[in-house]
mmCIF file of C-alpha atoms and ligand atoms in Angstrom:
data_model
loop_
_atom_site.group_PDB
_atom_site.id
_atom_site.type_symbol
_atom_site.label_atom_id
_atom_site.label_comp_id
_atom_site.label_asym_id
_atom_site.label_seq_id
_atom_site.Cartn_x
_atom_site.Cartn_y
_atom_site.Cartn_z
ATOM 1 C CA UNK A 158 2.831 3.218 -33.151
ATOM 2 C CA UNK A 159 4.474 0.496 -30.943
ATOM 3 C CA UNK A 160 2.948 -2.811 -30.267
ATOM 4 C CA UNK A 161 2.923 -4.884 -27.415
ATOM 5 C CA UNK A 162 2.565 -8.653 -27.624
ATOM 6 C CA UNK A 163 4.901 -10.988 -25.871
ATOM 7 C CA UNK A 164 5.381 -9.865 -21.937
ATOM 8 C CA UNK A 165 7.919 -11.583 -19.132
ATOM 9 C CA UNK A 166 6.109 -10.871 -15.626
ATOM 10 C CA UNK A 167 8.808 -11.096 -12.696
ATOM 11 C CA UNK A 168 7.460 -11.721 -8.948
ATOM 12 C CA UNK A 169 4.018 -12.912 -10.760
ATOM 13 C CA UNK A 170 3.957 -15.562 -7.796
ATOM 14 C CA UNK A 171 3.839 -13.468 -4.951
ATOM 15 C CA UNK A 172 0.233 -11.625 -3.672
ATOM 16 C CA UNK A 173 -0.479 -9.199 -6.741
ATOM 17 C CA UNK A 174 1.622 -11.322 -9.390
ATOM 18 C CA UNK A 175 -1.405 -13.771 -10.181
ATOM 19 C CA UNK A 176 -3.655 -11.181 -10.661
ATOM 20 C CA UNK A 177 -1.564 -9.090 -13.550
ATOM 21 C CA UNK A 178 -0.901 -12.327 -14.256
ATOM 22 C CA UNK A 179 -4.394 -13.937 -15.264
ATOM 23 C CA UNK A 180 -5.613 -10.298 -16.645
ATOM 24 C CA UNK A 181 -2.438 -10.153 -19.202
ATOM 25 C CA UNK A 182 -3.346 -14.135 -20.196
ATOM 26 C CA UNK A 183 -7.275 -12.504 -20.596
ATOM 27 C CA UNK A 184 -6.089 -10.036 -22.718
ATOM 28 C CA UNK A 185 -4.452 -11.867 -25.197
ATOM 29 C CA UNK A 186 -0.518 -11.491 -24.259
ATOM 30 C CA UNK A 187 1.858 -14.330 -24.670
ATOM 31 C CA UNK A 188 3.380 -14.155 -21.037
ATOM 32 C CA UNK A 189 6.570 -15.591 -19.678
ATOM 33 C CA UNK A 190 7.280 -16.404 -16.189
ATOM 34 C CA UNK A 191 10.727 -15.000 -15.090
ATOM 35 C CA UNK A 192 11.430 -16.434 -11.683
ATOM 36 C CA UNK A 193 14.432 -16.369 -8.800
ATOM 37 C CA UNK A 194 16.823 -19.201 -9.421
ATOM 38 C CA UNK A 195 16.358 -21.428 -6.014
ATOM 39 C CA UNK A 196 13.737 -19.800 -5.204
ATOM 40 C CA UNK A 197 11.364 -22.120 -2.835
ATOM 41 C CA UNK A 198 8.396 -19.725 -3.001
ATOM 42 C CA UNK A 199 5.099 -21.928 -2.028
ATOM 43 C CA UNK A 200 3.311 -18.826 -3.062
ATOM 44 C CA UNK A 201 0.629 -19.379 -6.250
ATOM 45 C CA UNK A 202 2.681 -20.599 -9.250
ATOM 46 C CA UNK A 203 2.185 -19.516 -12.944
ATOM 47 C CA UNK A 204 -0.450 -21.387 -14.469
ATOM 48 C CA UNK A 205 0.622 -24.339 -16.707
ATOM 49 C CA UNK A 206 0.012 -22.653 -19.919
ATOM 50 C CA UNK A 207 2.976 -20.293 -18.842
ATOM 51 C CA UNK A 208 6.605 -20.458 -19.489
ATOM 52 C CA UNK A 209 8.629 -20.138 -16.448
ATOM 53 C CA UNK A 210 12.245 -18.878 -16.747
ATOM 54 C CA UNK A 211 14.364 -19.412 -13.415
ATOM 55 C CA UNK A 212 17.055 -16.553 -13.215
ATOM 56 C CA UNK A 213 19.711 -15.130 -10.967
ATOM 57 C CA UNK A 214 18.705 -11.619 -10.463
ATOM 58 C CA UNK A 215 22.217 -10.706 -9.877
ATOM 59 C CA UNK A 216 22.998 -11.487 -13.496
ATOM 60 C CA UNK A 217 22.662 -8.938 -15.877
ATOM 61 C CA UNK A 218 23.162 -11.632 -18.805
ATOM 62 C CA UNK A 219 20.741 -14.149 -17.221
ATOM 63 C CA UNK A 220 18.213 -11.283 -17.458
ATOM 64 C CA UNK A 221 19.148 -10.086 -20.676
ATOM 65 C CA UNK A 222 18.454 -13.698 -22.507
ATOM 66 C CA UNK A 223 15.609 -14.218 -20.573
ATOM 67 C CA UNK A 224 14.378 -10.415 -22.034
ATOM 68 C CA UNK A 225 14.986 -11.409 -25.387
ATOM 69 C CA UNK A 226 12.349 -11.195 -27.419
ATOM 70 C CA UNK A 227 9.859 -9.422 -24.873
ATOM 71 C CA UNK A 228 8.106 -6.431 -25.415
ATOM 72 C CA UNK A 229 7.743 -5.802 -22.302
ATOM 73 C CA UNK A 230 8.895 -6.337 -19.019
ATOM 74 C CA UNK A 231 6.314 -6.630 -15.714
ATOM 75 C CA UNK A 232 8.080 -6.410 -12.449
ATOM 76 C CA UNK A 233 6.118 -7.503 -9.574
ATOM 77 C CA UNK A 234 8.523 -8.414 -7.631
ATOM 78 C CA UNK A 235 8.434 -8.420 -3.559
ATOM 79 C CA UNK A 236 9.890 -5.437 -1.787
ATOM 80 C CA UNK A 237 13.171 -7.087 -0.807
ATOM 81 C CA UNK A 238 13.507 -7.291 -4.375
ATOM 82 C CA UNK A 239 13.498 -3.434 -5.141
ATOM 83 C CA UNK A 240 16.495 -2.644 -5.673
ATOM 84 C CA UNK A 241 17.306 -5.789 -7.865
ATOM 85 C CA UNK A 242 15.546 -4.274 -10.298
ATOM 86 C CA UNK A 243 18.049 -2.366 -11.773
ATOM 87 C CA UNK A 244 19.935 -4.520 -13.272
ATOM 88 C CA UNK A 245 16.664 -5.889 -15.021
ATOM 89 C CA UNK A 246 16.495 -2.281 -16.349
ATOM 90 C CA UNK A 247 19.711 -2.788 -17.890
ATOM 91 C CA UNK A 248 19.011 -6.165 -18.968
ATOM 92 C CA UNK A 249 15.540 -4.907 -20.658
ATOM 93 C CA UNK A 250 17.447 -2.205 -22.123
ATOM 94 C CA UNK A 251 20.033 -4.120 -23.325
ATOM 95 C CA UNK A 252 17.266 -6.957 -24.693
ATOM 96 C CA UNK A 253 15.439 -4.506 -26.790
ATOM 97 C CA UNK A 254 12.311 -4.552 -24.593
ATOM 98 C CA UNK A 255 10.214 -1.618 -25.354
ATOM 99 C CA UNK A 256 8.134 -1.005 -21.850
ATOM 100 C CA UNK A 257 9.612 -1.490 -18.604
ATOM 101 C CA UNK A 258 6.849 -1.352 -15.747
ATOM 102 C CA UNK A 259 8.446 -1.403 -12.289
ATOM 103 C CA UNK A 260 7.241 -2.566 -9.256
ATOM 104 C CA UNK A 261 5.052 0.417 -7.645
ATOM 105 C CA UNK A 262 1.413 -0.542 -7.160
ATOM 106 C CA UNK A 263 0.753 1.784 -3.883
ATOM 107 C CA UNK A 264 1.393 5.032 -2.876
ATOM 108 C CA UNK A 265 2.359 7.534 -5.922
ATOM 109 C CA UNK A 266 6.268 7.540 -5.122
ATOM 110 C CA UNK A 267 7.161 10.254 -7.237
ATOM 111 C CA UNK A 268 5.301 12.416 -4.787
ATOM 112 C CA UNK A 269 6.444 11.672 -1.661
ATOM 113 C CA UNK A 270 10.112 12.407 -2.020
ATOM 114 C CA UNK A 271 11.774 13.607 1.147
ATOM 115 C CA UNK A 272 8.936 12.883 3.611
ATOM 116 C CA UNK A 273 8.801 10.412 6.257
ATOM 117 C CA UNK A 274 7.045 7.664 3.926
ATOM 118 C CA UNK A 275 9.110 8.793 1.165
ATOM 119 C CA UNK A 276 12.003 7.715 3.119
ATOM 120 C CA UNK A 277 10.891 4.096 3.305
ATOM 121 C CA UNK A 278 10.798 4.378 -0.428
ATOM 122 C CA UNK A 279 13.819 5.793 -1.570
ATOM 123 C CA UNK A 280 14.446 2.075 -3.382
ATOM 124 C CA UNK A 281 11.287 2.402 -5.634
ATOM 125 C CA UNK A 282 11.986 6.425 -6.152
ATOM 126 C CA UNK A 283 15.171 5.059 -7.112
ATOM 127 C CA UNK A 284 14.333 2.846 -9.638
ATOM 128 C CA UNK A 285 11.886 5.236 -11.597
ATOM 129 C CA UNK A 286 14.636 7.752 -11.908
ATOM 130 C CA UNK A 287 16.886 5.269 -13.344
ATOM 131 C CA UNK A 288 13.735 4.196 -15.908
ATOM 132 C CA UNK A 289 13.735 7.844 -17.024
ATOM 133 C CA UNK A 290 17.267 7.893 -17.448
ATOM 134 C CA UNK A 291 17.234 4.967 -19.650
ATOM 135 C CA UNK A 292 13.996 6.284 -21.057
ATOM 136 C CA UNK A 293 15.925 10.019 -22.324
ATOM 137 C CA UNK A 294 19.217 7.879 -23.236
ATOM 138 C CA UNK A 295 17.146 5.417 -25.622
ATOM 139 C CA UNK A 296 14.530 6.654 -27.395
ATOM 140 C CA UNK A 297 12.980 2.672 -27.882
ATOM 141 C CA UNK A 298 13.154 1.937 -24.648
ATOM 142 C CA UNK A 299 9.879 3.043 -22.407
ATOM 143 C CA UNK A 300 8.259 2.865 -18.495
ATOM 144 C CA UNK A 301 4.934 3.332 -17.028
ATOM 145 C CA UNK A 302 4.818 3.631 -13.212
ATOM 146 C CA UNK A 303 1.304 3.120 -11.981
ATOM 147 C CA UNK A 304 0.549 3.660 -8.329
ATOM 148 C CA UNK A 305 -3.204 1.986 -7.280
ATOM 149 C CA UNK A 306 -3.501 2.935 -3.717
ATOM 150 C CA UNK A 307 -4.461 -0.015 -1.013
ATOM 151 C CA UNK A 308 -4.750 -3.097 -2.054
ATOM 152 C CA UNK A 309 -8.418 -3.459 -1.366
ATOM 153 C CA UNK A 310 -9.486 -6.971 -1.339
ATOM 154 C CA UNK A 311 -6.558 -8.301 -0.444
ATOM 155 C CA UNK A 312 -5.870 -5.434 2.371
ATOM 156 C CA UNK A 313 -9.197 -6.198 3.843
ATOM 157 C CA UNK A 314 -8.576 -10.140 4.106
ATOM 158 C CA UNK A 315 -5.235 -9.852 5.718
ATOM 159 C CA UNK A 316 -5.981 -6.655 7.953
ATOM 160 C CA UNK A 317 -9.640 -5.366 7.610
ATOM 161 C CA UNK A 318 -7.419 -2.148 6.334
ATOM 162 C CA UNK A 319 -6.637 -1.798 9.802
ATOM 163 C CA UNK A 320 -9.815 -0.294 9.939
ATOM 164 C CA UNK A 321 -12.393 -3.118 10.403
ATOM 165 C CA UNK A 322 -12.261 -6.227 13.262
ATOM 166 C CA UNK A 323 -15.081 -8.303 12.652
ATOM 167 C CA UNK A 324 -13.996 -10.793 14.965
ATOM 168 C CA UNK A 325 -14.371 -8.615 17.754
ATOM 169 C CA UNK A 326 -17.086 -5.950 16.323
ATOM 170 C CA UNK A 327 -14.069 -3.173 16.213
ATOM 171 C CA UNK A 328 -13.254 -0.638 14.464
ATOM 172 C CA UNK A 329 -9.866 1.741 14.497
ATOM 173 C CA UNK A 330 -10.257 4.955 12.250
ATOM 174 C CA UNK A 331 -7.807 7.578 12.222
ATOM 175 C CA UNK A 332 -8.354 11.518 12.872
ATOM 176 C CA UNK A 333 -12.372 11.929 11.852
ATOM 177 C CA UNK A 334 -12.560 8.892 9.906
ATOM 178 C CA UNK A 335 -13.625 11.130 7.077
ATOM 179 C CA UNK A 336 -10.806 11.445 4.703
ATOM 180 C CA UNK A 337 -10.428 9.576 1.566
ATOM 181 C CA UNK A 338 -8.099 7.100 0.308
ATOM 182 C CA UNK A 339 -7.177 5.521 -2.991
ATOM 183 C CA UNK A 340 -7.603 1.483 -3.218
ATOM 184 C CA UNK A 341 -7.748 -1.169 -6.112
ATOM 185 C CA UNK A 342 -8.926 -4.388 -6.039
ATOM 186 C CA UNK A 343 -6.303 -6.978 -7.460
ATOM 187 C CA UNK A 344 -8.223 -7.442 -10.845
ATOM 188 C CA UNK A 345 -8.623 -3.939 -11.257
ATOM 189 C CA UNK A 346 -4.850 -4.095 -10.703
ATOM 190 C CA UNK A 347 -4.058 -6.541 -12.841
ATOM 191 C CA UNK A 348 -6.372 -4.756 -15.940
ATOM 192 C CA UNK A 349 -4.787 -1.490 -15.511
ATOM 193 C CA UNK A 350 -1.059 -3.217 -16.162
ATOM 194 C CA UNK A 351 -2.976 -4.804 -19.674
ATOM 195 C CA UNK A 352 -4.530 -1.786 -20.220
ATOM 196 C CA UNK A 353 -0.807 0.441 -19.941
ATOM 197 C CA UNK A 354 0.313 -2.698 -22.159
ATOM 198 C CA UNK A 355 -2.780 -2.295 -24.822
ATOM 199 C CA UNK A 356 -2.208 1.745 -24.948
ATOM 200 C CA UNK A 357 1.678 1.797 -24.978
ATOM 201 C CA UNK A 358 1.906 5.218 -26.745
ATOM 202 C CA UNK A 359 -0.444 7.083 -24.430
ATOM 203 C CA UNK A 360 1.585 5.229 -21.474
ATOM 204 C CA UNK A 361 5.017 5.760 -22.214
ATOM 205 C CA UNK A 362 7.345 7.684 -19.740
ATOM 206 C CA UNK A 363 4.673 8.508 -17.555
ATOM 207 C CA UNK A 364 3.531 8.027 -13.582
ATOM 208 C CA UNK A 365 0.218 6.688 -13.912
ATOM 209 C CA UNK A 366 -2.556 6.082 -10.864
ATOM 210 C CA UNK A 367 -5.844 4.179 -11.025
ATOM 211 C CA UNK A 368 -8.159 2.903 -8.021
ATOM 212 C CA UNK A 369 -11.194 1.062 -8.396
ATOM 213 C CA UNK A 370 -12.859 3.836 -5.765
ATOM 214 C CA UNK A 371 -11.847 6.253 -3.241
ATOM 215 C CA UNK A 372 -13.435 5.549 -0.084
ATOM 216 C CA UNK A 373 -13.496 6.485 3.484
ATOM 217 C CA UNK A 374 -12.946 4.450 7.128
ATOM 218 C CA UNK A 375 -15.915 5.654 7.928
ATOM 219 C CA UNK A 376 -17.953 4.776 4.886
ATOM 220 C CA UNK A 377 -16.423 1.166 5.022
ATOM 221 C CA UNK A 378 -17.711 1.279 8.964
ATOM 222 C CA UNK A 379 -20.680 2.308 7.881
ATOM 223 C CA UNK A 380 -21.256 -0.421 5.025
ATOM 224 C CA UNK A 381 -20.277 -2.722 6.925
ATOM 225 C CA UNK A 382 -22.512 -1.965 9.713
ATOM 226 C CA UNK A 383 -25.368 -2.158 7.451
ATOM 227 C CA UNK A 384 -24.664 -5.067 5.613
ATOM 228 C CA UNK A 385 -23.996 -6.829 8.732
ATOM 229 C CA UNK A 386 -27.087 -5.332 10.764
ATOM 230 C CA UNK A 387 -24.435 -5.267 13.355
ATOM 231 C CA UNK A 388 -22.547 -2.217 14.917
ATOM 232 C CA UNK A 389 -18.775 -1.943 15.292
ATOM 233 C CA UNK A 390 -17.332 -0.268 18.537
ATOM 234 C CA UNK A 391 -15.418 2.353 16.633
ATOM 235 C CA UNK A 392 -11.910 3.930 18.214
ATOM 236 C CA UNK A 393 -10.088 6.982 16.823
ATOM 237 C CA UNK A 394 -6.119 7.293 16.555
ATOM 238 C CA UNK A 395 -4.379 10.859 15.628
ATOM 239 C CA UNK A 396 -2.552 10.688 12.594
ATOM 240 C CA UNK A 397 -0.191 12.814 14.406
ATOM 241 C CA UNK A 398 0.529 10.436 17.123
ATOM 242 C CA UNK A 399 1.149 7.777 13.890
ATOM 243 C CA UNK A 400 3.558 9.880 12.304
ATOM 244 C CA UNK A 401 5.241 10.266 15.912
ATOM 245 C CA UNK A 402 5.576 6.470 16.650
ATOM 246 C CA UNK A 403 6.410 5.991 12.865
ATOM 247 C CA UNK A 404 9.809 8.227 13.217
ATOM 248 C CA UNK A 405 10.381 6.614 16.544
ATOM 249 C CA UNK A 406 10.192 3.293 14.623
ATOM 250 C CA UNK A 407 12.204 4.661 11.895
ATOM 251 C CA UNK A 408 14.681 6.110 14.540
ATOM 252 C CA UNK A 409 15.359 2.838 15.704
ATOM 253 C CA UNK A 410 15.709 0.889 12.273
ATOM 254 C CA UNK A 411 12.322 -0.635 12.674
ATOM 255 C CA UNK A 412 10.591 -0.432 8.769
ATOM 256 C CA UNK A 413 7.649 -1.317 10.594
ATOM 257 C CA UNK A 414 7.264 2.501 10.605
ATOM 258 C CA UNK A 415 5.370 2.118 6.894
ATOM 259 C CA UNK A 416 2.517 1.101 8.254
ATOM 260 C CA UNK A 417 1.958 3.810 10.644
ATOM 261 C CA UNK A 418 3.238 6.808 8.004
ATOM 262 C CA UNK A 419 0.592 5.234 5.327
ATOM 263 C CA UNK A 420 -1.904 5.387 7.756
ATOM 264 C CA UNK A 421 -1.499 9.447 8.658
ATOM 265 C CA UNK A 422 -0.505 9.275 4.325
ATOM 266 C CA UNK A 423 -4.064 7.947 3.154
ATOM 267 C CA UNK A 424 -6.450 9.112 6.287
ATOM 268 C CA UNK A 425 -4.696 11.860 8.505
ATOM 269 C CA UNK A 426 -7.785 14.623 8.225
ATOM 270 C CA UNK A 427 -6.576 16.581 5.280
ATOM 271 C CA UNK A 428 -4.393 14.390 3.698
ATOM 272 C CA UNK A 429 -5.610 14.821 0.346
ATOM 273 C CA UNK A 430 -4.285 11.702 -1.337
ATOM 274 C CA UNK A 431 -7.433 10.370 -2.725
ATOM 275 C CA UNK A 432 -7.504 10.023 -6.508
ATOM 276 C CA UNK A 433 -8.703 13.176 -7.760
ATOM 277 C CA UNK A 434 -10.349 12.793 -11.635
ATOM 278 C CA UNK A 435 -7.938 14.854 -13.009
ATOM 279 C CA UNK A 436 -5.415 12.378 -12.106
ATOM 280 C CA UNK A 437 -7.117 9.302 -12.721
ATOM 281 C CA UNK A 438 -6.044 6.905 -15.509
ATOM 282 C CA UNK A 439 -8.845 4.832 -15.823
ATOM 283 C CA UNK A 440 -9.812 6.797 -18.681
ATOM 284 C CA UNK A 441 -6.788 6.487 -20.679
ATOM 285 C CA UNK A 442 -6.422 2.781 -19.090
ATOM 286 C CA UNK A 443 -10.639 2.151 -20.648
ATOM 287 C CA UNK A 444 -11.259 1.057 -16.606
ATOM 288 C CA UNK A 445 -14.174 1.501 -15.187
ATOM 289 C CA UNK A 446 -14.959 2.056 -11.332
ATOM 290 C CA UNK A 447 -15.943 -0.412 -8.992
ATOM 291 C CA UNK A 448 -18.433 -0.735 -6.837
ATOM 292 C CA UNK A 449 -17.855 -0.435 -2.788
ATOM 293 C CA UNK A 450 -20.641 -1.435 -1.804
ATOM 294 C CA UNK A 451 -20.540 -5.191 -4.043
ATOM 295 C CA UNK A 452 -16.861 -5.440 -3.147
ATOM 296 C CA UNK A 453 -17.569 -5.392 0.721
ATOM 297 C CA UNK A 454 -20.250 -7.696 0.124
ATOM 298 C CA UNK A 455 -18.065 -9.970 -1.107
ATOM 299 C CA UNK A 456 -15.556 -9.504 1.609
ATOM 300 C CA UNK A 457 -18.604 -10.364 4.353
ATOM 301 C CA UNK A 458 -19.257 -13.351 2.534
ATOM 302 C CA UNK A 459 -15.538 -15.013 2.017
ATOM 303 C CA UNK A 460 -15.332 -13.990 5.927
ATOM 304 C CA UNK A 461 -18.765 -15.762 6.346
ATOM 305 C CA UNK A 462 -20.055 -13.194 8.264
ATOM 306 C CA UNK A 463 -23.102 -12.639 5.716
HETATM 307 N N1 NAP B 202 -0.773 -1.149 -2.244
HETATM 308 C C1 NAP B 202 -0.763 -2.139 -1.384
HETATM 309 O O1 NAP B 202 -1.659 -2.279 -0.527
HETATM 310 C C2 NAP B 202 0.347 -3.150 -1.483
HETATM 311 C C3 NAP B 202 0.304 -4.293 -0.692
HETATM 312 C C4 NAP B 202 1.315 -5.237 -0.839
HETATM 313 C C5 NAP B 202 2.333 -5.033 -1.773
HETATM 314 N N2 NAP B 202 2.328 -3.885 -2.514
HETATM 315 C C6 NAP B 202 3.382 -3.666 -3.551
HETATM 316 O O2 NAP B 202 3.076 -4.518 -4.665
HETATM 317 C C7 NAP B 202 4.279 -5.048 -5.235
HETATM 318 C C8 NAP B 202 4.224 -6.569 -5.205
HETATM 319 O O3 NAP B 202 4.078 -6.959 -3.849
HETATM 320 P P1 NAP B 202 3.645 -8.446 -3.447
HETATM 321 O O4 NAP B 202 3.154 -8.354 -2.044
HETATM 322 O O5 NAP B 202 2.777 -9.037 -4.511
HETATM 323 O O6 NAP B 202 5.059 -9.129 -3.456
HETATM 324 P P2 NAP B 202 5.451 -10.520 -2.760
HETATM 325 O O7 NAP B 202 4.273 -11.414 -2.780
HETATM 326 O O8 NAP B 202 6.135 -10.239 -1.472
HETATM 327 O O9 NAP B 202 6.570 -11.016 -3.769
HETATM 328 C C9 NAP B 202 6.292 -11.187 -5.161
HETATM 329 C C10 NAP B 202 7.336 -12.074 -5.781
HETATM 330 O O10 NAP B 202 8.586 -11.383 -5.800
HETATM 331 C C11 NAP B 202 9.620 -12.365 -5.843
HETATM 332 N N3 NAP B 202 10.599 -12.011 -4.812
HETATM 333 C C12 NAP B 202 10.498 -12.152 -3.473
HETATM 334 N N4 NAP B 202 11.626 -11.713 -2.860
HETATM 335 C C13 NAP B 202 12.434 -11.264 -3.835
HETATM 336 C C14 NAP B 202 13.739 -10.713 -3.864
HETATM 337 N N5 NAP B 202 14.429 -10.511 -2.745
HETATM 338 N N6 NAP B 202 14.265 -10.371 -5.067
HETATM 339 C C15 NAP B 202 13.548 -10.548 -6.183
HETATM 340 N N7 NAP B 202 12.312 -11.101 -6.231
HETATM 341 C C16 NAP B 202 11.774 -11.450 -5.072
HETATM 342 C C17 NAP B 202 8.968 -13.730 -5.555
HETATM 343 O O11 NAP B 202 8.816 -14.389 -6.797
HETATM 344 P P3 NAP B 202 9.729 -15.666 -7.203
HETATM 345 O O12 NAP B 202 9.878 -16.492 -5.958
HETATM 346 O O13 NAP B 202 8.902 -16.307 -8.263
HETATM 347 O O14 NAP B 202 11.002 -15.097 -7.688
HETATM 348 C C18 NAP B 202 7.624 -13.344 -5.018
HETATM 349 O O15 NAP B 202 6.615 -14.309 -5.259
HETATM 350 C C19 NAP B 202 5.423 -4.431 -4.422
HETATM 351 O O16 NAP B 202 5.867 -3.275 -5.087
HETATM 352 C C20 NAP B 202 4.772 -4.059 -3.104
HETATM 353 O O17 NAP B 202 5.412 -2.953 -2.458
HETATM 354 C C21 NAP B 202 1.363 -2.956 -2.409
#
């Protein structure tokens, strides 16, 4: 039975990193900071009652001292800092961590090998075939993956989705609207990476994927709608005509593309990449659902429109 108790978080300063961050503290881990050497983030900073490590991710040494003594190892790091992650495999390995969760948190990568989308993520597939190498090489050393859909709270701040425009009382869904996608608040998030910590045997070697709902564009139009009392002017895009100006994008070295393939990924009619029960974690994670409906609420009232 392996234990869990002392966990270094890397990238918790960036837009999910506070989140695992503050749910690991509320679940009683003794968390360490590990951040880039020089690095001039402005983003949120660990809280004060966290030790911060400054590193150079180039350094497998630097990593390894700064994994001594860590259970495990949280990578949240940024997607520029993908592939930089190997070496902190090595170093974690090396440390005597026990868990190794890479930075995934979207789309389930191990599925999506070889397509268009999959081709923007060959760093991430990367990186969890190298954790299962380690993991068959030493039998101590462990990895979770955990994919959790959109980002829902967060998505919906930044973008509406790219579904809802409540500036303009707009709406863009793609094919019928109907399909359904995974999404996760960042709480949710950031209890799902404590629960994989609090059930390491049940976790270990294995692609995970939580949500805190699947939901619809058009069910979000709709709830919106009716919590607003006000209508959207909704317009349709083909997830075939994404896909088509995502390989153009792609063509011409423009990553931009991801947006367009995980549109026609999560909504194209058909798609099928909701989380299906069988699939689901949350049981195994002891996460419960969410609640749409409350969590758009919410999002009406931080945009004041409620
Ligand atoms: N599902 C979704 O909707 C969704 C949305 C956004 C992101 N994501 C995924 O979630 C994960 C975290 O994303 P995020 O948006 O929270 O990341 P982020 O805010 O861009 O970056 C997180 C932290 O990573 C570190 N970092 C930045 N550049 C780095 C580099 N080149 N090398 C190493 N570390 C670097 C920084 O920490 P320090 O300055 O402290 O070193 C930064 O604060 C990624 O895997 C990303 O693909 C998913």
């Amino acid at each position: 039975m392996v234990s869990i108790k002392t966990v270094a978080v890397l990238g918790g300063t960036g837009n999910l990193g506070p989140a695992i961050v503050h749910e690991l503290l509320a679940a009683g881990f003794s968390v360490t900071g590990v951040t880039r050497e020089g690095s001039t983030n402005s983003t949120p900073k660990y809280p004060d009652s966290v030790p911060v490590r400054a590193v150079d991710y180039g350094s497998f040494e630097a990593l390894r001292a700064a994994f001594q003594n860590q259970d495990a190892v949280v990578s949240v790091v940024g997607t520029l800092g993908v592939p930089a992650q190997r070496t902190a495999v090595d170093a974690a390995v090396a440390a005597g961590v026990k868990r190794f969760i890479p930075s995934e948190f979207g789309i389930n990568t191990r599925k999506v090998r070889g397509t268009s989308i999959g081709k923007i993520l060959t760093g991430k597939i990367a990186v969890v075939d190298y954790l299962e190498e380690k993991a068959r090489e030493n039998q101590a050393f462990t990895w979770t993956g955990l994919s959790t859909g959109l980002f829902f709270d967060w998505g919906l701040d930044r973008t509406g989705l790219g579904i809802i425009n409540l500036r303009d009382k707009k709406a863009t869904v793609i094919d019928s609207g109907n399909e359904k996608f995974q999404a996760s608040t960042l709480s949710h998030i950031g209890r799902a990476v404590a629960g994989i910590l609090r059930h390491p045997d049940e976790t270990a070697n294995r692609y995970l994927a939580t949500a805190s709902f699947n939901l619809s564009a058009n069910e979000l139009v709709a709830l919106v709608e009716e919590l607003t009392g006000s209508k959207l002017a909704v317009s349709r895009v083909a997830a075939a005509d994404l896909v088509k100006a995502g390989e153009e994008k792609l063509a011409a070295g423009d990553f931009r593309a991801f947006v367009d393939f995980l549109g026609a990924h999560n909504s194209a009619d058909g798609a099928g990449n909701a989380l299906s029960e069988e699939e689901s974690a949350n049981g195994i994670l002891g996460l419960p659902y969410e609640d749409l409906r409350a969590e758009v609420e919410s999002f009406l009232r931080r945009q004041g429109a409620l």
